Amino acid sequence: MTEQAEQIPQATIEGDLEGPVSPPRDNGAIVFAAPWERRVFGIVLALCRDGRLPWEDFRQQLIAQIAADPDRPYWESWAAALEAVLSTAAALQRDEVDEREHTLLARPAGHDHRDDEHGHGHGHGHGHGH
């Protein structure tokens, strides 16, 4: 990943989220059971749309992860595919990925929220930095 990958149009990625890489859905909407699932999904899409991660590399790795452990929950396979692609590209070493994973998992429930969703102003010191 040291070189910029070709930017992939959003329509290509979204249209490609069918078949063997199709995420869980309910009435056509992608389903996330936990905040980390939405985060890891967003990270992959952002990296691919920005041209920093080749979509096809990720897609093939996701297919391989699902095939390797069909009983593993889908979003765990998605995260494993991202880790594998980043490690292979030497973008992050395995210990860096693990460290960042533990940091994110240590966040308190409700950490991800918009300013207008929690009904109070900032200045209450829960790490927003603004």
Short mmCIF file of N, CA and C in Angstrom, two decimals:
data_model
loop_
_atom_site.label_atom_id
_atom_site.label_comp_id
_atom_site.label_asym_id
_atom_site.label_seq_id
_atom_site.Cartn_x
_atom_site.Cartn_y
_atom_site.Cartn_z
N MET A 1 0.80 -1.19 0.00
CA MET A 1 0.00 0.00 0.00
C MET A 1 0.84 1.26 0.00
N THR A 2 2.09 1.15 -0.30
CA THR A 2 2.93 2.34 -0.32
C THR A 2 2.58 3.23 -1.50
N GLU A 3 2.14 2.64 -2.60
CA GLU A 3 1.68 3.42 -3.73
C GLU A 3 0.18 3.63 -3.61
N GLN A 4 -0.29 4.74 -4.13
CA GLN A 4 -1.72 5.03 -4.11
C GLN A 4 -2.42 4.05 -5.05
N ALA A 5 -3.42 3.35 -4.53
CA ALA A 5 -4.21 2.45 -5.37
C ALA A 5 -5.16 3.28 -6.21
N GLU A 6 -5.65 2.69 -7.27
CA GLU A 6 -6.61 3.38 -8.12
C GLU A 6 -7.89 3.65 -7.34
N GLN A 7 -8.41 4.87 -7.43
CA GLN A 7 -9.66 5.18 -6.74
C GLN A 7 -10.78 4.37 -7.38
N ILE A 8 -11.61 3.79 -6.53
CA ILE A 8 -12.72 2.97 -6.98
C ILE A 8 -14.00 3.76 -6.77
N PRO A 9 -14.80 3.93 -7.81
CA PRO A 9 -16.06 4.65 -7.64
C PRO A 9 -16.96 3.95 -6.62
N GLN A 10 -17.67 4.75 -5.86
CA GLN A 10 -18.57 4.23 -4.82
C GLN A 10 -19.55 3.22 -5.40
N ALA A 11 -20.08 3.48 -6.57
CA ALA A 11 -21.05 2.57 -7.18
C ALA A 11 -20.44 1.19 -7.42
N THR A 12 -19.15 1.13 -7.77
CA THR A 12 -18.49 -0.15 -8.00
C THR A 12 -18.41 -0.94 -6.71
N ILE A 13 -18.01 -0.30 -5.63
CA ILE A 13 -17.91 -0.98 -4.34
C ILE A 13 -19.28 -1.44 -3.89
N GLU A 14 -20.25 -0.54 -3.90
CA GLU A 14 -21.59 -0.91 -3.42
C GLU A 14 -22.22 -1.99 -4.29
N GLY A 15 -22.01 -1.92 -5.59
CA GLY A 15 -22.55 -2.95 -6.47
C GLY A 15 -21.86 -4.28 -6.29
N ASP A 16 -20.63 -4.23 -5.80
CA ASP A 16 -19.83 -5.44 -5.60
C ASP A 16 -20.11 -6.08 -4.24
N LEU A 17 -20.89 -5.43 -3.40
CA LEU A 17 -21.22 -5.99 -2.09
C LEU A 17 -22.38 -6.97 -2.18
N GLU A 18 -22.36 -7.75 -3.20
CA GLU A 18 -23.36 -8.79 -3.44
C GLU A 18 -22.61 -10.10 -3.58
N GLY A 19 -23.33 -11.18 -3.72
CA GLY A 19 -22.69 -12.47 -3.94
C GLY A 19 -21.84 -12.90 -2.77
N PRO A 20 -20.62 -13.39 -3.03
CA PRO A 20 -19.81 -13.98 -1.96
C PRO A 20 -19.36 -13.00 -0.88
N VAL A 21 -19.41 -11.70 -1.14
CA VAL A 21 -19.00 -10.74 -0.12
C VAL A 21 -20.17 -9.97 0.47
N SER A 22 -21.38 -10.37 0.17
CA SER A 22 -22.56 -9.64 0.61
C SER A 22 -22.70 -9.63 2.13
N PRO A 23 -22.75 -8.44 2.73
CA PRO A 23 -22.93 -8.36 4.17
C PRO A 23 -24.35 -8.73 4.58
N PRO A 24 -24.55 -9.02 5.87
CA PRO A 24 -25.90 -9.33 6.34
C PRO A 24 -26.82 -8.14 6.11
N ARG A 25 -28.03 -8.43 5.71
CA ARG A 25 -29.00 -7.37 5.39
C ARG A 25 -30.37 -7.68 5.99
N ASP A 26 -31.12 -6.60 6.18
CA ASP A 26 -32.51 -6.69 6.60
C ASP A 26 -33.28 -5.71 5.73
N ASN A 27 -34.17 -6.22 4.89
CA ASN A 27 -34.92 -5.38 3.94
C ASN A 27 -33.98 -4.54 3.07
N GLY A 28 -32.85 -5.11 2.70
CA GLY A 28 -31.90 -4.44 1.82
C GLY A 28 -30.88 -3.58 2.52
N ALA A 29 -31.10 -3.26 3.80
CA ALA A 29 -30.17 -2.42 4.55
C ALA A 29 -29.12 -3.30 5.22
N ILE A 30 -27.87 -2.87 5.16
CA ILE A 30 -26.79 -3.61 5.82
C ILE A 30 -27.02 -3.56 7.33
N VAL A 31 -26.83 -4.72 7.97
CA VAL A 31 -27.10 -4.85 9.40
C VAL A 31 -25.79 -4.91 10.18
N PHE A 32 -25.72 -4.09 11.23
CA PHE A 32 -24.58 -4.09 12.13
C PHE A 32 -25.13 -4.37 13.54
N ALA A 33 -24.58 -5.38 14.20
CA ALA A 33 -25.04 -5.73 15.54
C ALA A 33 -24.27 -4.97 16.62
N ALA A 34 -23.13 -4.41 16.27
CA ALA A 34 -22.30 -3.70 17.24
C ALA A 34 -21.60 -2.53 16.55
N PRO A 35 -21.27 -1.48 17.31
CA PRO A 35 -20.62 -0.31 16.70
C PRO A 35 -19.32 -0.64 15.98
N TRP A 36 -18.53 -1.58 16.48
CA TRP A 36 -17.26 -1.90 15.82
C TRP A 36 -17.49 -2.43 14.42
N GLU A 37 -18.60 -3.11 14.17
CA GLU A 37 -18.89 -3.64 12.84
C GLU A 37 -19.08 -2.50 11.85
N ARG A 38 -19.82 -1.50 12.24
CA ARG A 38 -20.02 -0.31 11.39
C ARG A 38 -18.69 0.39 11.15
N ARG A 39 -17.85 0.47 12.20
CA ARG A 39 -16.55 1.14 12.07
C ARG A 39 -15.66 0.43 11.07
N VAL A 40 -15.53 -0.90 11.21
CA VAL A 40 -14.61 -1.63 10.33
C VAL A 40 -15.12 -1.60 8.89
N PHE A 41 -16.43 -1.61 8.71
CA PHE A 41 -17.02 -1.48 7.38
C PHE A 41 -16.65 -0.11 6.80
N GLY A 42 -16.84 0.92 7.58
CA GLY A 42 -16.54 2.28 7.13
C GLY A 42 -15.07 2.50 6.83
N ILE A 43 -14.20 1.90 7.63
CA ILE A 43 -12.76 2.02 7.40
C ILE A 43 -12.40 1.46 6.04
N VAL A 44 -12.91 0.26 5.75
CA VAL A 44 -12.59 -0.37 4.46
C VAL A 44 -13.11 0.49 3.31
N LEU A 45 -14.37 0.91 3.40
CA LEU A 45 -14.92 1.71 2.30
C LEU A 45 -14.16 3.02 2.13
N ALA A 46 -13.81 3.67 3.23
CA ALA A 46 -13.07 4.93 3.13
C ALA A 46 -11.69 4.71 2.49
N LEU A 47 -10.99 3.67 2.91
CA LEU A 47 -9.67 3.39 2.33
C LEU A 47 -9.77 3.07 0.84
N CYS A 48 -10.79 2.30 0.47
CA CYS A 48 -10.96 1.95 -0.96
C CYS A 48 -11.38 3.15 -1.78
N ARG A 49 -12.32 3.92 -1.30
CA ARG A 49 -12.78 5.10 -2.05
C ARG A 49 -11.69 6.13 -2.20
N ASP A 50 -10.81 6.20 -1.20
CA ASP A 50 -9.71 7.17 -1.23
C ASP A 50 -8.54 6.68 -2.07
N GLY A 51 -8.61 5.43 -2.51
CA GLY A 51 -7.54 4.89 -3.32
C GLY A 51 -6.35 4.37 -2.53
N ARG A 52 -6.51 4.21 -1.23
CA ARG A 52 -5.41 3.74 -0.38
C ARG A 52 -5.40 2.23 -0.22
N LEU A 53 -6.51 1.59 -0.55
CA LEU A 53 -6.62 0.14 -0.44
C LEU A 53 -7.28 -0.37 -1.70
N PRO A 54 -6.62 -1.27 -2.42
CA PRO A 54 -7.25 -1.81 -3.63
C PRO A 54 -8.48 -2.65 -3.28
N TRP A 55 -9.64 -2.24 -3.76
CA TRP A 55 -10.88 -2.93 -3.46
C TRP A 55 -10.79 -4.41 -3.82
N GLU A 56 -10.24 -4.74 -4.96
CA GLU A 56 -10.19 -6.14 -5.39
C GLU A 56 -9.32 -6.97 -4.44
N ASP A 57 -8.23 -6.40 -3.94
CA ASP A 57 -7.40 -7.11 -2.97
C ASP A 57 -8.21 -7.43 -1.71
N PHE A 58 -8.93 -6.42 -1.23
CA PHE A 58 -9.75 -6.64 -0.04
C PHE A 58 -10.84 -7.67 -0.33
N ARG A 59 -11.51 -7.52 -1.43
CA ARG A 59 -12.62 -8.41 -1.80
C ARG A 59 -12.15 -9.87 -1.86
N GLN A 60 -11.02 -10.10 -2.51
CA GLN A 60 -10.49 -11.46 -2.61
C GLN A 60 -10.10 -12.02 -1.23
N GLN A 61 -9.54 -11.16 -0.40
CA GLN A 61 -9.17 -11.59 0.95
C GLN A 61 -10.42 -11.90 1.78
N LEU A 62 -11.47 -11.12 1.61
CA LEU A 62 -12.72 -11.38 2.32
C LEU A 62 -13.31 -12.72 1.90
N ILE A 63 -13.31 -12.98 0.61
CA ILE A 63 -13.80 -14.27 0.11
C ILE A 63 -12.98 -15.41 0.72
N ALA A 64 -11.67 -15.24 0.77
CA ALA A 64 -10.79 -16.26 1.34
C ALA A 64 -11.06 -16.45 2.84
N GLN A 65 -11.27 -15.36 3.55
CA GLN A 65 -11.53 -15.45 5.00
C GLN A 65 -12.85 -16.17 5.27
N ILE A 66 -13.87 -15.87 4.49
CA ILE A 66 -15.16 -16.53 4.66
C ILE A 66 -15.04 -18.02 4.34
N ALA A 67 -14.32 -18.34 3.27
CA ALA A 67 -14.13 -19.75 2.88
C ALA A 67 -13.33 -20.52 3.93
N ALA A 68 -12.35 -19.86 4.54
CA ALA A 68 -11.50 -20.52 5.52
C ALA A 68 -12.25 -20.86 6.81
N ASP A 69 -13.26 -20.08 7.15
CA ASP A 69 -14.03 -20.32 8.38
C ASP A 69 -15.47 -19.87 8.16
N PRO A 70 -16.27 -20.71 7.47
CA PRO A 70 -17.64 -20.33 7.14
C PRO A 70 -18.53 -20.10 8.37
N ASP A 71 -18.14 -20.62 9.53
CA ASP A 71 -18.95 -20.44 10.74
C ASP A 71 -18.61 -19.17 11.50
N ARG A 72 -17.52 -18.51 11.11
CA ARG A 72 -17.14 -17.27 11.78
C ARG A 72 -18.16 -16.19 11.42
N PRO A 73 -18.54 -15.34 12.37
CA PRO A 73 -19.46 -14.25 12.05
C PRO A 73 -18.91 -13.38 10.91
N TYR A 74 -19.81 -12.90 10.07
CA TYR A 74 -19.43 -12.16 8.86
C TYR A 74 -18.49 -10.99 9.16
N TRP A 75 -18.83 -10.15 10.13
CA TRP A 75 -18.02 -8.95 10.37
C TRP A 75 -16.66 -9.29 10.95
N GLU A 76 -16.53 -10.44 11.62
CA GLU A 76 -15.21 -10.89 12.06
C GLU A 76 -14.37 -11.27 10.84
N SER A 77 -14.99 -11.89 9.84
CA SER A 77 -14.28 -12.20 8.60
C SER A 77 -13.87 -10.92 7.89
N TRP A 78 -14.75 -9.92 7.89
CA TRP A 78 -14.46 -8.63 7.27
C TRP A 78 -13.23 -8.00 7.94
N ALA A 79 -13.22 -8.01 9.30
CA ALA A 79 -12.09 -7.44 10.04
C ALA A 79 -10.81 -8.23 9.77
N ALA A 80 -10.92 -9.56 9.73
CA ALA A 80 -9.75 -10.40 9.46
C ALA A 80 -9.20 -10.13 8.06
N ALA A 81 -10.08 -9.90 7.11
CA ALA A 81 -9.65 -9.58 5.74
C ALA A 81 -8.90 -8.25 5.72
N LEU A 82 -9.42 -7.26 6.43
CA LEU A 82 -8.73 -5.97 6.50
C LEU A 82 -7.36 -6.13 7.14
N GLU A 83 -7.29 -6.84 8.25
CA GLU A 83 -6.00 -7.07 8.91
C GLU A 83 -5.02 -7.75 7.96
N ALA A 84 -5.50 -8.76 7.24
CA ALA A 84 -4.62 -9.51 6.33
C ALA A 84 -4.10 -8.62 5.21
N VAL A 85 -4.98 -7.81 4.62
CA VAL A 85 -4.57 -6.94 3.52
C VAL A 85 -3.57 -5.89 4.02
N LEU A 86 -3.84 -5.31 5.17
CA LEU A 86 -2.93 -4.30 5.72
C LEU A 86 -1.59 -4.91 6.09
N SER A 87 -1.62 -6.10 6.67
CA SER A 87 -0.37 -6.77 7.03
C SER A 87 0.44 -7.15 5.80
N THR A 88 -0.25 -7.69 4.79
CA THR A 88 0.42 -8.09 3.55
C THR A 88 1.05 -6.88 2.86
N ALA A 89 0.35 -5.77 2.89
CA ALA A 89 0.85 -4.56 2.25
C ALA A 89 1.91 -3.86 3.09
N ALA A 90 2.17 -4.41 4.28
CA ALA A 90 3.12 -3.83 5.22
C ALA A 90 2.72 -2.41 5.63
N ALA A 91 1.43 -2.12 5.49
CA ALA A 91 0.95 -0.82 5.94
C ALA A 91 1.00 -0.76 7.47
N LEU A 92 0.71 -1.87 8.09
CA LEU A 92 0.80 -2.00 9.54
C LEU A 92 1.35 -3.38 9.86
N GLN A 93 2.18 -3.45 10.84
CA GLN A 93 2.66 -4.73 11.32
C GLN A 93 1.57 -5.36 12.19
N ARG A 94 1.59 -6.66 12.31
CA ARG A 94 0.56 -7.39 13.06
C ARG A 94 0.42 -6.86 14.48
N ASP A 95 1.54 -6.57 15.16
CA ASP A 95 1.45 -6.06 16.53
C ASP A 95 0.79 -4.68 16.58
N GLU A 96 1.00 -3.86 15.53
CA GLU A 96 0.34 -2.56 15.47
C GLU A 96 -1.16 -2.72 15.29
N VAL A 97 -1.56 -3.67 14.44
CA VAL A 97 -2.98 -3.94 14.24
C VAL A 97 -3.60 -4.40 15.55
N ASP A 98 -2.93 -5.33 16.23
CA ASP A 98 -3.45 -5.83 17.51
C ASP A 98 -3.56 -4.72 18.54
N GLU A 99 -2.54 -3.86 18.62
CA GLU A 99 -2.55 -2.76 19.57
C GLU A 99 -3.72 -1.81 19.29
N ARG A 100 -3.91 -1.46 18.03
CA ARG A 100 -5.01 -0.57 17.68
C ARG A 100 -6.37 -1.22 17.94
N GLU A 101 -6.46 -2.52 17.68
CA GLU A 101 -7.71 -3.25 17.94
C GLU A 101 -8.05 -3.18 19.42
N HIS A 102 -7.06 -3.45 20.28
CA HIS A 102 -7.30 -3.42 21.73
C HIS A 102 -7.69 -2.02 22.20
N THR A 103 -7.06 -1.01 21.63
CA THR A 103 -7.40 0.38 21.99
C THR A 103 -8.84 0.69 21.63
N LEU A 104 -9.25 0.29 20.42
CA LEU A 104 -10.62 0.55 20.00
C LEU A 104 -11.63 -0.25 20.82
N LEU A 105 -11.30 -1.49 21.12
CA LEU A 105 -12.22 -2.32 21.90
C LEU A 105 -12.35 -1.83 23.34
N ALA A 106 -11.35 -1.11 23.82
CA ALA A 106 -11.39 -0.59 25.19
C ALA A 106 -12.26 0.65 25.33
N ARG A 107 -12.71 1.20 24.21
CA ARG A 107 -13.57 2.38 24.27
C ARG A 107 -14.88 2.02 24.97
N PRO A 108 -15.39 2.95 25.76
CA PRO A 108 -16.65 2.67 26.44
C PRO A 108 -17.82 2.60 25.46
N ALA A 109 -18.84 1.87 25.86
CA ALA A 109 -20.05 1.80 25.04
C ALA A 109 -20.59 3.21 24.86
N GLY A 110 -21.09 3.50 23.68
CA GLY A 110 -21.64 4.81 23.40
C GLY A 110 -20.60 5.84 23.01
N HIS A 111 -19.36 5.42 22.86
CA HIS A 111 -18.30 6.36 22.48
C HIS A 111 -18.60 7.01 21.13
N ASP A 112 -19.11 6.23 20.21
CA ASP A 112 -19.41 6.75 18.88
C ASP A 112 -20.81 7.34 18.87
N HIS A 113 -20.86 8.64 18.84
CA HIS A 113 -22.15 9.32 18.76
C HIS A 113 -21.95 10.70 18.17
N ARG A 114 -23.04 11.22 17.65
CA ARG A 114 -22.99 12.58 17.10
C ARG A 114 -23.31 13.56 18.21
N ASP A 115 -22.88 14.80 18.03
CA ASP A 115 -23.09 15.83 19.04
C ASP A 115 -24.56 15.98 19.44
N ASP A 116 -25.45 15.85 18.47
CA ASP A 116 -26.86 16.09 18.75
C ASP A 116 -27.60 14.84 19.21
N GLU A 117 -26.91 13.73 19.40
CA GLU A 117 -27.59 12.50 19.78
C GLU A 117 -27.57 12.24 21.28
N HIS A 118 -26.79 12.97 22.04
CA HIS A 118 -26.71 12.62 23.44
C HIS A 118 -27.28 13.68 24.37
N GLY A 119 -27.91 14.68 23.82
CA GLY A 119 -28.73 15.60 24.59
C GLY A 119 -28.02 16.48 25.59
N HIS A 120 -26.73 16.67 25.44
CA HIS A 120 -26.04 17.60 26.32
C HIS A 120 -24.84 18.19 25.60
N GLY A 121 -24.40 19.30 26.10
CA GLY A 121 -23.29 19.99 25.46
C GLY A 121 -21.96 19.35 25.78
N HIS A 122 -20.96 19.83 25.11
CA HIS A 122 -19.61 19.35 25.40
C HIS A 122 -19.05 20.13 26.57
N GLY A 123 -17.87 19.84 26.98
CA GLY A 123 -17.34 20.43 28.18
C GLY A 123 -17.56 19.50 29.36
N HIS A 124 -18.00 18.29 29.08
CA HIS A 124 -18.24 17.31 30.12
C HIS A 124 -17.12 16.27 30.18
N GLY A 125 -16.08 16.48 29.36
CA GLY A 125 -14.85 15.74 29.50
C GLY A 125 -14.89 14.25 29.21
N HIS A 126 -15.55 13.82 28.16
CA HIS A 126 -15.39 12.41 27.84
C HIS A 126 -14.63 12.19 26.55
N GLY A 127 -13.55 12.95 26.45
CA GLY A 127 -12.54 12.65 25.43
C GLY A 127 -12.82 13.09 24.02
N HIS A 128 -13.70 14.04 23.80
CA HIS A 128 -13.95 14.48 22.44
C HIS A 128 -12.84 15.39 21.92
N GLY A 129 -12.17 16.07 22.82
CA GLY A 129 -11.09 16.96 22.40
C GLY A 129 -11.58 18.22 21.73
N HIS A 130 -12.82 18.60 21.96
CA HIS A 130 -13.33 19.86 21.42
C HIS A 130 -14.33 20.48 22.33
#
